[in-house]
Amino acid sequence: MSPKQPRTELDARYSSALNPRPGAENVTATDWAEAQRRLRAAEIFWITTVRPDGRLHVTPLIAAWHDGALHFSTGPGEQKAKNLAGNAHCALTTGHNSLSEGLDIVIEGTAERVTDRGRQDEVIAAFEAQYGDHITSPEGTFHGFGDSIRTGNDLLFAVAPGTAYGFGHDGQVFSHTRYTF
């Protein structure tokens, strides 16, 4: 998968650009490279999938940014796996639960199963780099993660963004960036 570079634009309707506060006169869009850095540093993500009857299902999980997509795993009997089997559209979010600092990121896209062993190994390495001892240590919360994917006990998915959003908040300076792929 070759990572695409998005068109990046500040949406002034939801940024301090339309309602400037001191220090917000020159608010700008968040660069995609910075958004990717934040995706690689995040530990907790939330996934939203759609049940067959149209109700939403939201749950936290771990995910790793690799090669232009967010990757996550789930058991084949989990609700999110069942939902994705019927409707692969989903959203993954991460951020900082504060009004005064951070960058919240939303990735909207279509989940695709990763079944190629070489690509699985690349993604497992990305998870190990991102989560370290949580995955690599025998005492880690997700120890055995890679083996579970390799044996098929857990399904691995990739979500390349169709659209992404960055919601920045720095004191009273707010930005809303749209990334279109």
Short mmCIF file of N, CA and C in Angstrom, two decimals:
data_model
loop_
_atom_site.label_atom_id
_atom_site.label_comp_id
_atom_site.label_asym_id
_atom_site.label_seq_id
_atom_site.Cartn_x
_atom_site.Cartn_y
_atom_site.Cartn_z
N MET A 1 0.86 -1.17 0.00
CA MET A 1 0.00 0.00 0.00
C MET A 1 0.91 1.23 0.00
N SER A 2 0.69 2.11 -0.93
CA SER A 2 1.49 3.33 -1.01
C SER A 2 0.72 4.47 -0.35
N PRO A 3 1.28 5.07 0.69
CA PRO A 3 0.56 6.14 1.39
C PRO A 3 0.28 7.33 0.48
N LYS A 4 -0.94 7.79 0.52
CA LYS A 4 -1.34 8.97 -0.25
C LYS A 4 -1.12 10.21 0.60
N GLN A 5 -0.79 11.30 -0.06
CA GLN A 5 -0.71 12.59 0.62
C GLN A 5 -2.03 13.31 0.42
N PRO A 6 -2.64 13.75 1.49
CA PRO A 6 -3.97 14.37 1.36
C PRO A 6 -3.89 15.84 0.98
N ARG A 7 -5.00 16.32 0.50
CA ARG A 7 -5.20 17.76 0.40
C ARG A 7 -5.58 18.20 1.81
N THR A 8 -4.91 19.20 2.32
CA THR A 8 -5.10 19.66 3.70
C THR A 8 -5.69 21.06 3.67
N GLU A 9 -6.78 21.24 4.42
CA GLU A 9 -7.40 22.56 4.46
C GLU A 9 -7.94 22.87 5.85
N LEU A 10 -7.79 24.11 6.24
CA LEU A 10 -8.36 24.60 7.49
C LEU A 10 -9.83 24.90 7.25
N ASP A 11 -10.70 24.38 8.07
CA ASP A 11 -12.12 24.69 7.99
C ASP A 11 -12.38 25.81 8.99
N ALA A 12 -12.40 27.02 8.48
CA ALA A 12 -12.52 28.20 9.33
C ALA A 12 -13.83 28.25 10.10
N ARG A 13 -14.86 27.57 9.59
CA ARG A 13 -16.15 27.59 10.29
C ARG A 13 -16.04 27.04 11.71
N TYR A 14 -15.12 26.11 11.92
CA TYR A 14 -14.99 25.46 13.21
C TYR A 14 -13.64 25.73 13.85
N SER A 15 -13.02 26.80 13.47
CA SER A 15 -11.70 27.14 13.98
C SER A 15 -11.73 28.54 14.57
N SER A 16 -10.69 28.88 15.26
CA SER A 16 -10.59 30.22 15.83
C SER A 16 -10.44 31.28 14.75
N ALA A 17 -10.28 30.88 13.50
CA ALA A 17 -10.11 31.84 12.41
C ALA A 17 -11.32 32.76 12.28
N LEU A 18 -12.52 32.25 12.53
CA LEU A 18 -13.72 33.08 12.43
C LEU A 18 -14.05 33.81 13.71
N ASN A 19 -13.53 33.33 14.81
CA ASN A 19 -13.78 33.94 16.11
C ASN A 19 -12.44 34.09 16.81
N PRO A 20 -11.58 34.98 16.28
CA PRO A 20 -10.21 35.05 16.80
C PRO A 20 -10.15 35.46 18.26
N ARG A 21 -9.30 34.79 18.95
CA ARG A 21 -8.98 35.11 20.33
C ARG A 21 -7.52 35.54 20.34
N PRO A 22 -7.05 36.16 21.40
CA PRO A 22 -5.64 36.53 21.43
C PRO A 22 -4.76 35.31 21.17
N GLY A 23 -3.85 35.45 20.22
CA GLY A 23 -2.97 34.36 19.86
C GLY A 23 -3.51 33.47 18.75
N ALA A 24 -4.77 33.70 18.34
CA ALA A 24 -5.39 32.83 17.34
C ALA A 24 -5.50 33.49 15.98
N GLU A 25 -4.95 34.67 15.84
CA GLU A 25 -5.11 35.40 14.59
C GLU A 25 -4.55 34.65 13.40
N ASN A 26 -3.51 33.87 13.62
CA ASN A 26 -2.84 33.18 12.52
C ASN A 26 -3.01 31.67 12.60
N VAL A 27 -4.16 31.20 13.08
CA VAL A 27 -4.39 29.76 13.18
C VAL A 27 -4.27 29.13 11.79
N THR A 28 -3.64 27.98 11.73
CA THR A 28 -3.43 27.30 10.46
C THR A 28 -3.86 25.84 10.57
N ALA A 29 -3.96 25.21 9.42
CA ALA A 29 -4.27 23.79 9.38
C ALA A 29 -3.12 23.00 10.00
N THR A 30 -3.44 21.88 10.61
CA THR A 30 -2.41 20.98 11.15
C THR A 30 -1.84 20.17 10.00
N ASP A 31 -0.53 20.20 9.86
CA ASP A 31 0.16 19.48 8.81
C ASP A 31 -0.08 17.97 8.94
N TRP A 32 -0.24 17.28 7.81
CA TRP A 32 -0.50 15.85 7.83
C TRP A 32 0.65 15.09 8.49
N ALA A 33 1.87 15.54 8.33
CA ALA A 33 3.01 14.87 8.98
C ALA A 33 2.85 14.90 10.50
N GLU A 34 2.35 16.01 11.03
CA GLU A 34 2.12 16.10 12.48
C GLU A 34 0.98 15.17 12.90
N ALA A 35 -0.07 15.10 12.11
CA ALA A 35 -1.18 14.20 12.43
C ALA A 35 -0.68 12.74 12.44
N GLN A 36 0.15 12.37 11.48
CA GLN A 36 0.69 11.01 11.45
C GLN A 36 1.58 10.74 12.66
N ARG A 37 2.36 11.74 13.06
CA ARG A 37 3.20 11.58 14.26
C ARG A 37 2.33 11.29 15.47
N ARG A 38 1.22 11.99 15.58
CA ARG A 38 0.30 11.78 16.70
C ARG A 38 -0.36 10.41 16.63
N LEU A 39 -0.69 9.94 15.42
CA LEU A 39 -1.27 8.60 15.27
C LEU A 39 -0.28 7.53 15.71
N ARG A 40 1.00 7.73 15.40
CA ARG A 40 2.02 6.76 15.81
C ARG A 40 2.27 6.77 17.32
N ALA A 41 1.99 7.89 17.96
CA ALA A 41 2.25 8.02 19.40
C ALA A 41 1.04 7.64 20.26
N ALA A 42 -0.13 7.59 19.67
CA ALA A 42 -1.35 7.33 20.44
C ALA A 42 -1.36 5.88 20.94
N GLU A 43 -1.98 5.69 22.08
CA GLU A 43 -2.10 4.34 22.64
C GLU A 43 -3.51 3.80 22.58
N ILE A 44 -4.50 4.66 22.72
CA ILE A 44 -5.89 4.22 22.73
C ILE A 44 -6.63 4.87 21.56
N PHE A 45 -7.39 4.06 20.85
CA PHE A 45 -8.25 4.51 19.76
C PHE A 45 -9.66 4.03 20.06
N TRP A 46 -10.62 4.66 19.43
CA TRP A 46 -12.01 4.22 19.51
C TRP A 46 -12.46 3.92 18.09
N ILE A 47 -13.11 2.77 17.91
CA ILE A 47 -13.64 2.42 16.59
C ILE A 47 -15.16 2.47 16.65
N THR A 48 -15.73 3.01 15.58
CA THR A 48 -17.17 3.03 15.42
C THR A 48 -17.51 2.21 14.18
N THR A 49 -18.35 1.19 14.38
CA THR A 49 -18.84 0.36 13.29
C THR A 49 -20.36 0.41 13.31
N VAL A 50 -20.97 -0.15 12.27
CA VAL A 50 -22.43 -0.10 12.14
C VAL A 50 -22.99 -1.53 12.18
N ARG A 51 -23.93 -1.75 13.10
CA ARG A 51 -24.59 -3.05 13.22
C ARG A 51 -25.54 -3.24 12.02
N PRO A 52 -25.93 -4.49 11.75
CA PRO A 52 -26.85 -4.74 10.63
C PRO A 52 -28.15 -3.95 10.71
N ASP A 53 -28.62 -3.64 11.92
CA ASP A 53 -29.87 -2.88 12.05
C ASP A 53 -29.64 -1.37 12.04
N GLY A 54 -28.40 -0.93 11.78
CA GLY A 54 -28.09 0.49 11.67
C GLY A 54 -27.61 1.15 12.95
N ARG A 55 -27.72 0.44 14.09
CA ARG A 55 -27.22 1.03 15.34
C ARG A 55 -25.70 1.04 15.32
N LEU A 56 -25.14 2.04 15.97
CA LEU A 56 -23.69 2.15 16.04
C LEU A 56 -23.13 1.28 17.15
N HIS A 57 -21.91 0.84 16.96
CA HIS A 57 -21.16 0.10 17.98
C HIS A 57 -19.82 0.82 18.13
N VAL A 58 -19.51 1.27 19.34
CA VAL A 58 -18.27 2.00 19.62
C VAL A 58 -17.51 1.28 20.71
N THR A 59 -16.23 1.06 20.49
CA THR A 59 -15.42 0.37 21.49
C THR A 59 -13.96 0.82 21.40
N PRO A 60 -13.25 0.82 22.53
CA PRO A 60 -11.83 1.18 22.48
C PRO A 60 -10.99 0.00 22.01
N LEU A 61 -9.84 0.32 21.43
CA LEU A 61 -8.89 -0.71 21.02
C LEU A 61 -7.52 -0.08 20.82
N ILE A 62 -6.53 -0.94 20.56
CA ILE A 62 -5.21 -0.44 20.20
C ILE A 62 -5.12 -0.49 18.68
N ALA A 63 -4.35 0.42 18.10
CA ALA A 63 -4.17 0.47 16.66
C ALA A 63 -2.78 0.99 16.37
N ALA A 64 -2.28 0.67 15.19
CA ALA A 64 -0.95 1.13 14.79
C ALA A 64 -1.03 1.74 13.40
N TRP A 65 -0.40 2.89 13.24
CA TRP A 65 -0.32 3.56 11.95
C TRP A 65 0.87 2.97 11.20
N HIS A 66 0.61 2.43 10.01
CA HIS A 66 1.68 1.85 9.20
C HIS A 66 1.32 1.94 7.73
N ASP A 67 2.24 2.45 6.93
CA ASP A 67 2.10 2.45 5.48
C ASP A 67 0.79 3.10 5.02
N GLY A 68 0.45 4.22 5.64
CA GLY A 68 -0.71 4.99 5.20
C GLY A 68 -2.06 4.50 5.68
N ALA A 69 -2.07 3.62 6.69
CA ALA A 69 -3.36 3.11 7.20
C ALA A 69 -3.26 2.84 8.69
N LEU A 70 -4.40 2.92 9.35
CA LEU A 70 -4.49 2.48 10.74
C LEU A 70 -4.84 1.00 10.72
N HIS A 71 -4.16 0.23 11.56
CA HIS A 71 -4.37 -1.21 11.64
C HIS A 71 -4.86 -1.58 13.04
N PHE A 72 -5.77 -2.53 13.11
CA PHE A 72 -6.26 -3.02 14.39
C PHE A 72 -6.62 -4.48 14.22
N SER A 73 -6.77 -5.17 15.33
CA SER A 73 -7.17 -6.57 15.26
C SER A 73 -8.38 -6.79 16.17
N THR A 74 -9.07 -7.88 15.90
CA THR A 74 -10.22 -8.26 16.71
C THR A 74 -10.49 -9.75 16.50
N GLY A 75 -11.12 -10.34 17.46
CA GLY A 75 -11.51 -11.75 17.31
C GLY A 75 -12.63 -11.88 16.30
N PRO A 76 -12.70 -13.00 15.59
CA PRO A 76 -13.74 -13.16 14.58
C PRO A 76 -15.16 -13.16 15.15
N GLY A 77 -15.34 -13.46 16.43
CA GLY A 77 -16.66 -13.46 17.04
C GLY A 77 -17.03 -12.15 17.70
N GLU A 78 -16.12 -11.17 17.69
CA GLU A 78 -16.39 -9.88 18.33
C GLU A 78 -17.41 -9.08 17.51
N GLN A 79 -18.15 -8.22 18.19
CA GLN A 79 -19.20 -7.43 17.53
C GLN A 79 -18.64 -6.61 16.38
N LYS A 80 -17.47 -5.99 16.58
CA LYS A 80 -16.93 -5.16 15.50
C LYS A 80 -16.60 -5.99 14.27
N ALA A 81 -16.09 -7.22 14.45
CA ALA A 81 -15.80 -8.09 13.30
C ALA A 81 -17.10 -8.46 12.58
N LYS A 82 -18.13 -8.78 13.33
CA LYS A 82 -19.42 -9.11 12.72
C LYS A 82 -19.97 -7.91 11.95
N ASN A 83 -19.86 -6.72 12.55
CA ASN A 83 -20.35 -5.51 11.89
C ASN A 83 -19.59 -5.25 10.59
N LEU A 84 -18.25 -5.38 10.65
CA LEU A 84 -17.43 -5.10 9.47
C LEU A 84 -17.68 -6.10 8.35
N ALA A 85 -18.07 -7.31 8.70
CA ALA A 85 -18.38 -8.31 7.68
C ALA A 85 -19.58 -7.87 6.83
N GLY A 86 -20.49 -7.13 7.42
CA GLY A 86 -21.68 -6.66 6.70
C GLY A 86 -21.54 -5.26 6.14
N ASN A 87 -20.73 -4.42 6.79
CA ASN A 87 -20.54 -3.04 6.36
C ASN A 87 -19.14 -2.63 6.80
N ALA A 88 -18.23 -2.53 5.87
CA ALA A 88 -16.82 -2.29 6.19
C ALA A 88 -16.51 -0.82 6.48
N HIS A 89 -17.49 0.07 6.35
CA HIS A 89 -17.24 1.48 6.66
C HIS A 89 -17.11 1.66 8.17
N CYS A 90 -16.14 2.43 8.58
CA CYS A 90 -15.93 2.65 10.01
C CYS A 90 -15.17 3.96 10.23
N ALA A 91 -15.06 4.34 11.48
CA ALA A 91 -14.27 5.51 11.88
C ALA A 91 -13.43 5.11 13.08
N LEU A 92 -12.19 5.58 13.09
CA LEU A 92 -11.29 5.40 14.24
C LEU A 92 -10.91 6.78 14.74
N THR A 93 -10.94 6.96 16.05
CA THR A 93 -10.62 8.25 16.63
C THR A 93 -9.60 8.08 17.75
N THR A 94 -8.83 9.12 17.96
CA THR A 94 -7.90 9.18 19.08
C THR A 94 -7.70 10.65 19.42
N GLY A 95 -7.17 10.90 20.57
CA GLY A 95 -6.92 12.30 20.92
C GLY A 95 -6.58 12.49 22.36
N HIS A 96 -6.83 13.70 22.79
CA HIS A 96 -6.47 14.13 24.13
C HIS A 96 -7.72 14.72 24.76
N ASN A 97 -8.20 14.16 25.83
CA ASN A 97 -9.46 14.59 26.44
C ASN A 97 -9.29 15.87 27.24
N SER A 98 -9.04 16.94 26.53
CA SER A 98 -8.85 18.24 27.17
C SER A 98 -9.30 19.33 26.21
N LEU A 99 -9.90 20.37 26.74
CA LEU A 99 -10.26 21.52 25.91
C LEU A 99 -9.09 22.46 25.69
N SER A 100 -8.04 22.34 26.49
CA SER A 100 -6.98 23.33 26.43
C SER A 100 -5.70 22.87 25.75
N GLU A 101 -5.62 21.56 25.37
CA GLU A 101 -4.41 21.12 24.69
C GLU A 101 -4.68 19.84 23.92
N GLY A 102 -3.89 19.62 22.89
CA GLY A 102 -3.94 18.36 22.17
C GLY A 102 -4.45 18.46 20.76
N LEU A 103 -4.50 17.30 20.13
CA LEU A 103 -5.02 17.16 18.78
C LEU A 103 -5.85 15.89 18.73
N ASP A 104 -7.13 16.03 18.45
CA ASP A 104 -8.01 14.88 18.28
C ASP A 104 -8.04 14.56 16.79
N ILE A 105 -7.96 13.27 16.47
CA ILE A 105 -7.91 12.86 15.06
C ILE A 105 -9.00 11.84 14.80
N VAL A 106 -9.68 12.01 13.68
CA VAL A 106 -10.71 11.08 13.22
C VAL A 106 -10.28 10.57 11.85
N ILE A 107 -10.27 9.26 11.69
CA ILE A 107 -9.98 8.62 10.40
C ILE A 107 -11.25 7.91 9.96
N GLU A 108 -11.79 8.30 8.81
CA GLU A 108 -12.95 7.63 8.24
C GLU A 108 -12.50 6.83 7.03
N GLY A 109 -12.95 5.59 6.94
CA GLY A 109 -12.55 4.78 5.80
C GLY A 109 -13.25 3.45 5.78
N THR A 110 -12.69 2.54 5.00
CA THR A 110 -13.24 1.20 4.83
C THR A 110 -12.22 0.20 5.35
N ALA A 111 -12.65 -0.66 6.25
CA ALA A 111 -11.75 -1.67 6.82
C ALA A 111 -11.56 -2.81 5.82
N GLU A 112 -10.30 -3.16 5.61
CA GLU A 112 -9.96 -4.28 4.73
C GLU A 112 -9.13 -5.28 5.51
N ARG A 113 -9.47 -6.56 5.38
CA ARG A 113 -8.71 -7.62 6.05
C ARG A 113 -7.29 -7.67 5.49
N VAL A 114 -6.33 -7.88 6.38
CA VAL A 114 -4.93 -8.07 5.99
C VAL A 114 -4.64 -9.55 6.19
N THR A 115 -4.46 -10.28 5.09
CA THR A 115 -4.23 -11.72 5.18
C THR A 115 -2.85 -12.12 4.66
N ASP A 116 -2.18 -11.23 3.93
CA ASP A 116 -0.84 -11.52 3.42
C ASP A 116 0.14 -11.62 4.59
N ARG A 117 0.83 -12.75 4.71
CA ARG A 117 1.72 -13.00 5.85
C ARG A 117 2.83 -11.95 5.96
N GLY A 118 3.43 -11.56 4.85
CA GLY A 118 4.49 -10.56 4.89
C GLY A 118 3.98 -9.22 5.41
N ARG A 119 2.82 -8.81 4.95
CA ARG A 119 2.23 -7.55 5.41
C ARG A 119 1.82 -7.66 6.88
N GLN A 120 1.29 -8.82 7.27
CA GLN A 120 0.95 -9.02 8.68
C GLN A 120 2.19 -8.82 9.55
N ASP A 121 3.31 -9.41 9.13
CA ASP A 121 4.55 -9.27 9.91
C ASP A 121 5.00 -7.82 10.01
N GLU A 122 4.86 -7.06 8.93
CA GLU A 122 5.20 -5.62 8.96
C GLU A 122 4.33 -4.89 9.98
N VAL A 123 3.03 -5.19 9.96
CA VAL A 123 2.10 -4.50 10.86
C VAL A 123 2.34 -4.93 12.30
N ILE A 124 2.61 -6.20 12.53
CA ILE A 124 2.92 -6.67 13.88
C ILE A 124 4.16 -5.93 14.40
N ALA A 125 5.17 -5.75 13.55
CA ALA A 125 6.36 -5.00 13.95
C ALA A 125 6.01 -3.55 14.28
N ALA A 126 5.07 -2.97 13.54
CA ALA A 126 4.63 -1.59 13.84
C ALA A 126 3.94 -1.54 15.21
N PHE A 127 3.11 -2.54 15.52
CA PHE A 127 2.47 -2.59 16.84
C PHE A 127 3.53 -2.73 17.94
N GLU A 128 4.51 -3.59 17.72
CA GLU A 128 5.57 -3.79 18.71
C GLU A 128 6.36 -2.50 18.93
N ALA A 129 6.63 -1.76 17.86
CA ALA A 129 7.34 -0.48 18.00
C ALA A 129 6.48 0.54 18.75
N GLN A 130 5.19 0.55 18.48
CA GLN A 130 4.31 1.54 19.09
C GLN A 130 3.99 1.22 20.56
N TYR A 131 3.80 -0.07 20.86
CA TYR A 131 3.33 -0.45 22.19
C TYR A 131 4.38 -1.13 23.06
N GLY A 132 5.54 -1.44 22.51
CA GLY A 132 6.66 -1.98 23.27
C GLY A 132 6.30 -3.15 24.16
N ASP A 133 6.66 -3.02 25.44
CA ASP A 133 6.48 -4.10 26.41
C ASP A 133 5.05 -4.58 26.54
N HIS A 134 4.08 -3.76 26.21
CA HIS A 134 2.68 -4.20 26.28
C HIS A 134 2.46 -5.41 25.37
N ILE A 135 3.26 -5.52 24.32
CA ILE A 135 3.11 -6.61 23.36
C ILE A 135 4.28 -7.58 23.43
N THR A 136 5.49 -7.05 23.64
CA THR A 136 6.68 -7.90 23.54
C THR A 136 7.03 -8.63 24.83
N SER A 137 6.64 -8.11 25.96
CA SER A 137 7.00 -8.73 27.24
C SER A 137 6.01 -9.83 27.61
N PRO A 138 6.50 -10.95 28.17
CA PRO A 138 5.58 -12.01 28.62
C PRO A 138 4.56 -11.51 29.63
N GLU A 139 4.87 -10.43 30.35
CA GLU A 139 3.92 -9.86 31.31
C GLU A 139 3.02 -8.79 30.67
N GLY A 140 3.23 -8.51 29.39
CA GLY A 140 2.48 -7.45 28.72
C GLY A 140 1.02 -7.78 28.51
N THR A 141 0.21 -6.76 28.53
CA THR A 141 -1.24 -6.90 28.38
C THR A 141 -1.62 -7.63 27.10
N PHE A 142 -0.88 -7.38 26.01
CA PHE A 142 -1.21 -7.96 24.71
C PHE A 142 -0.15 -8.94 24.23
N HIS A 143 0.55 -9.58 25.19
CA HIS A 143 1.56 -10.55 24.81
C HIS A 143 0.91 -11.68 23.99
N GLY A 144 1.57 -12.11 22.93
CA GLY A 144 1.01 -13.13 22.05
C GLY A 144 0.20 -12.55 20.91
N PHE A 145 0.15 -11.23 20.84
CA PHE A 145 -0.62 -10.50 19.82
C PHE A 145 -0.26 -10.99 18.41
N GLY A 146 1.02 -11.00 18.08
CA GLY A 146 1.45 -11.39 16.75
C GLY A 146 1.08 -12.82 16.42
N ASP A 147 1.31 -13.72 17.34
CA ASP A 147 0.98 -15.14 17.11
C ASP A 147 -0.52 -15.33 16.90
N SER A 148 -1.32 -14.57 17.63
CA SER A 148 -2.77 -14.67 17.50
C SER A 148 -3.22 -14.26 16.10
N ILE A 149 -2.56 -13.26 15.54
CA ILE A 149 -2.88 -12.84 14.17
C ILE A 149 -2.39 -13.87 13.17
N ARG A 150 -1.16 -14.34 13.36
CA ARG A 150 -0.57 -15.31 12.41
C ARG A 150 -1.36 -16.62 12.35
N THR A 151 -1.93 -17.04 13.47
CA THR A 151 -2.70 -18.29 13.49
C THR A 151 -4.15 -18.09 13.06
N GLY A 152 -4.58 -16.85 12.91
CA GLY A 152 -5.95 -16.58 12.51
C GLY A 152 -6.93 -16.52 13.66
N ASN A 153 -6.43 -16.59 14.90
CA ASN A 153 -7.32 -16.46 16.05
C ASN A 153 -7.83 -15.04 16.20
N ASP A 154 -7.07 -14.09 15.67
CA ASP A 154 -7.51 -12.69 15.60
C ASP A 154 -7.39 -12.24 14.16
N LEU A 155 -8.32 -11.40 13.72
CA LEU A 155 -8.33 -10.85 12.37
C LEU A 155 -7.61 -9.51 12.39
N LEU A 156 -6.83 -9.24 11.37
CA LEU A 156 -6.13 -7.96 11.24
C LEU A 156 -6.79 -7.15 10.14
N PHE A 157 -7.07 -5.89 10.43
CA PHE A 157 -7.70 -4.98 9.48
C PHE A 157 -6.85 -3.75 9.26
N ALA A 158 -6.98 -3.17 8.08
CA ALA A 158 -6.35 -1.89 7.74
C ALA A 158 -7.45 -0.92 7.33
N VAL A 159 -7.35 0.31 7.80
CA VAL A 159 -8.27 1.37 7.39
C VAL A 159 -7.44 2.51 6.83
N ALA A 160 -7.40 2.61 5.50
CA ALA A 160 -6.76 3.76 4.86
C ALA A 160 -7.77 4.89 4.88
N PRO A 161 -7.35 6.08 5.27
CA PRO A 161 -8.33 7.16 5.37
C PRO A 161 -8.90 7.58 4.01
N GLY A 162 -10.22 7.71 3.98
CA GLY A 162 -10.88 8.36 2.85
C GLY A 162 -10.91 9.85 3.13
N THR A 163 -11.27 10.15 4.36
CA THR A 163 -11.25 11.51 4.89
C THR A 163 -10.75 11.41 6.32
N ALA A 164 -10.02 12.41 6.75
CA ALA A 164 -9.57 12.48 8.13
C ALA A 164 -9.75 13.91 8.61
N TYR A 165 -9.83 14.05 9.92
CA TYR A 165 -10.01 15.36 10.53
C TYR A 165 -9.05 15.50 11.70
N GLY A 166 -8.53 16.69 11.88
CA GLY A 166 -7.72 17.00 13.04
C GLY A 166 -8.35 18.18 13.76
N PHE A 167 -8.64 17.99 15.03
CA PHE A 167 -9.24 19.05 15.84
C PHE A 167 -8.22 19.48 16.88
N GLY A 168 -7.57 20.59 16.62
CA GLY A 168 -6.52 21.07 17.50
C GLY A 168 -7.07 22.02 18.54
N HIS A 169 -6.50 21.93 19.74
CA HIS A 169 -6.88 22.86 20.81
C HIS A 169 -5.64 23.17 21.62
N ASP A 170 -5.33 24.46 21.65
CA ASP A 170 -4.14 24.95 22.34
C ASP A 170 -4.55 26.20 23.09
N GLY A 171 -4.87 26.04 24.37
CA GLY A 171 -5.41 27.16 25.14
C GLY A 171 -6.77 27.51 24.57
N GLN A 172 -6.92 28.73 24.10
CA GLN A 172 -8.18 29.16 23.48
C GLN A 172 -8.08 29.22 21.96
N VAL A 173 -7.06 28.58 21.40
CA VAL A 173 -6.87 28.54 19.95
C VAL A 173 -7.33 27.17 19.45
N PHE A 174 -8.32 27.18 18.58
CA PHE A 174 -8.88 25.95 18.06
C PHE A 174 -8.71 25.89 16.54
N SER A 175 -8.44 24.71 16.05
CA SER A 175 -8.34 24.53 14.60
C SER A 175 -9.10 23.27 14.21
N HIS A 176 -9.61 23.30 13.00
CA HIS A 176 -10.32 22.14 12.44
C HIS A 176 -9.73 21.93 11.04
N THR A 177 -8.97 20.85 10.92
CA THR A 177 -8.32 20.55 9.64
C THR A 177 -9.01 19.36 9.00
N ARG A 178 -9.27 19.48 7.71
CA ARG A 178 -9.82 18.37 6.93
C ARG A 178 -8.72 17.88 6.00
N TYR A 179 -8.54 16.55 5.99
CA TYR A 179 -7.58 15.91 5.11
C TYR A 179 -8.40 15.07 4.12
N THR A 180 -8.31 15.39 2.84
CA THR A 180 -9.05 14.67 1.81
C THR A 180 -8.07 13.86 0.97
N PHE A 181 -8.30 12.57 0.87
CA PHE A 181 -7.39 11.67 0.17
C PHE A 181 -7.92 11.32 -1.22
#
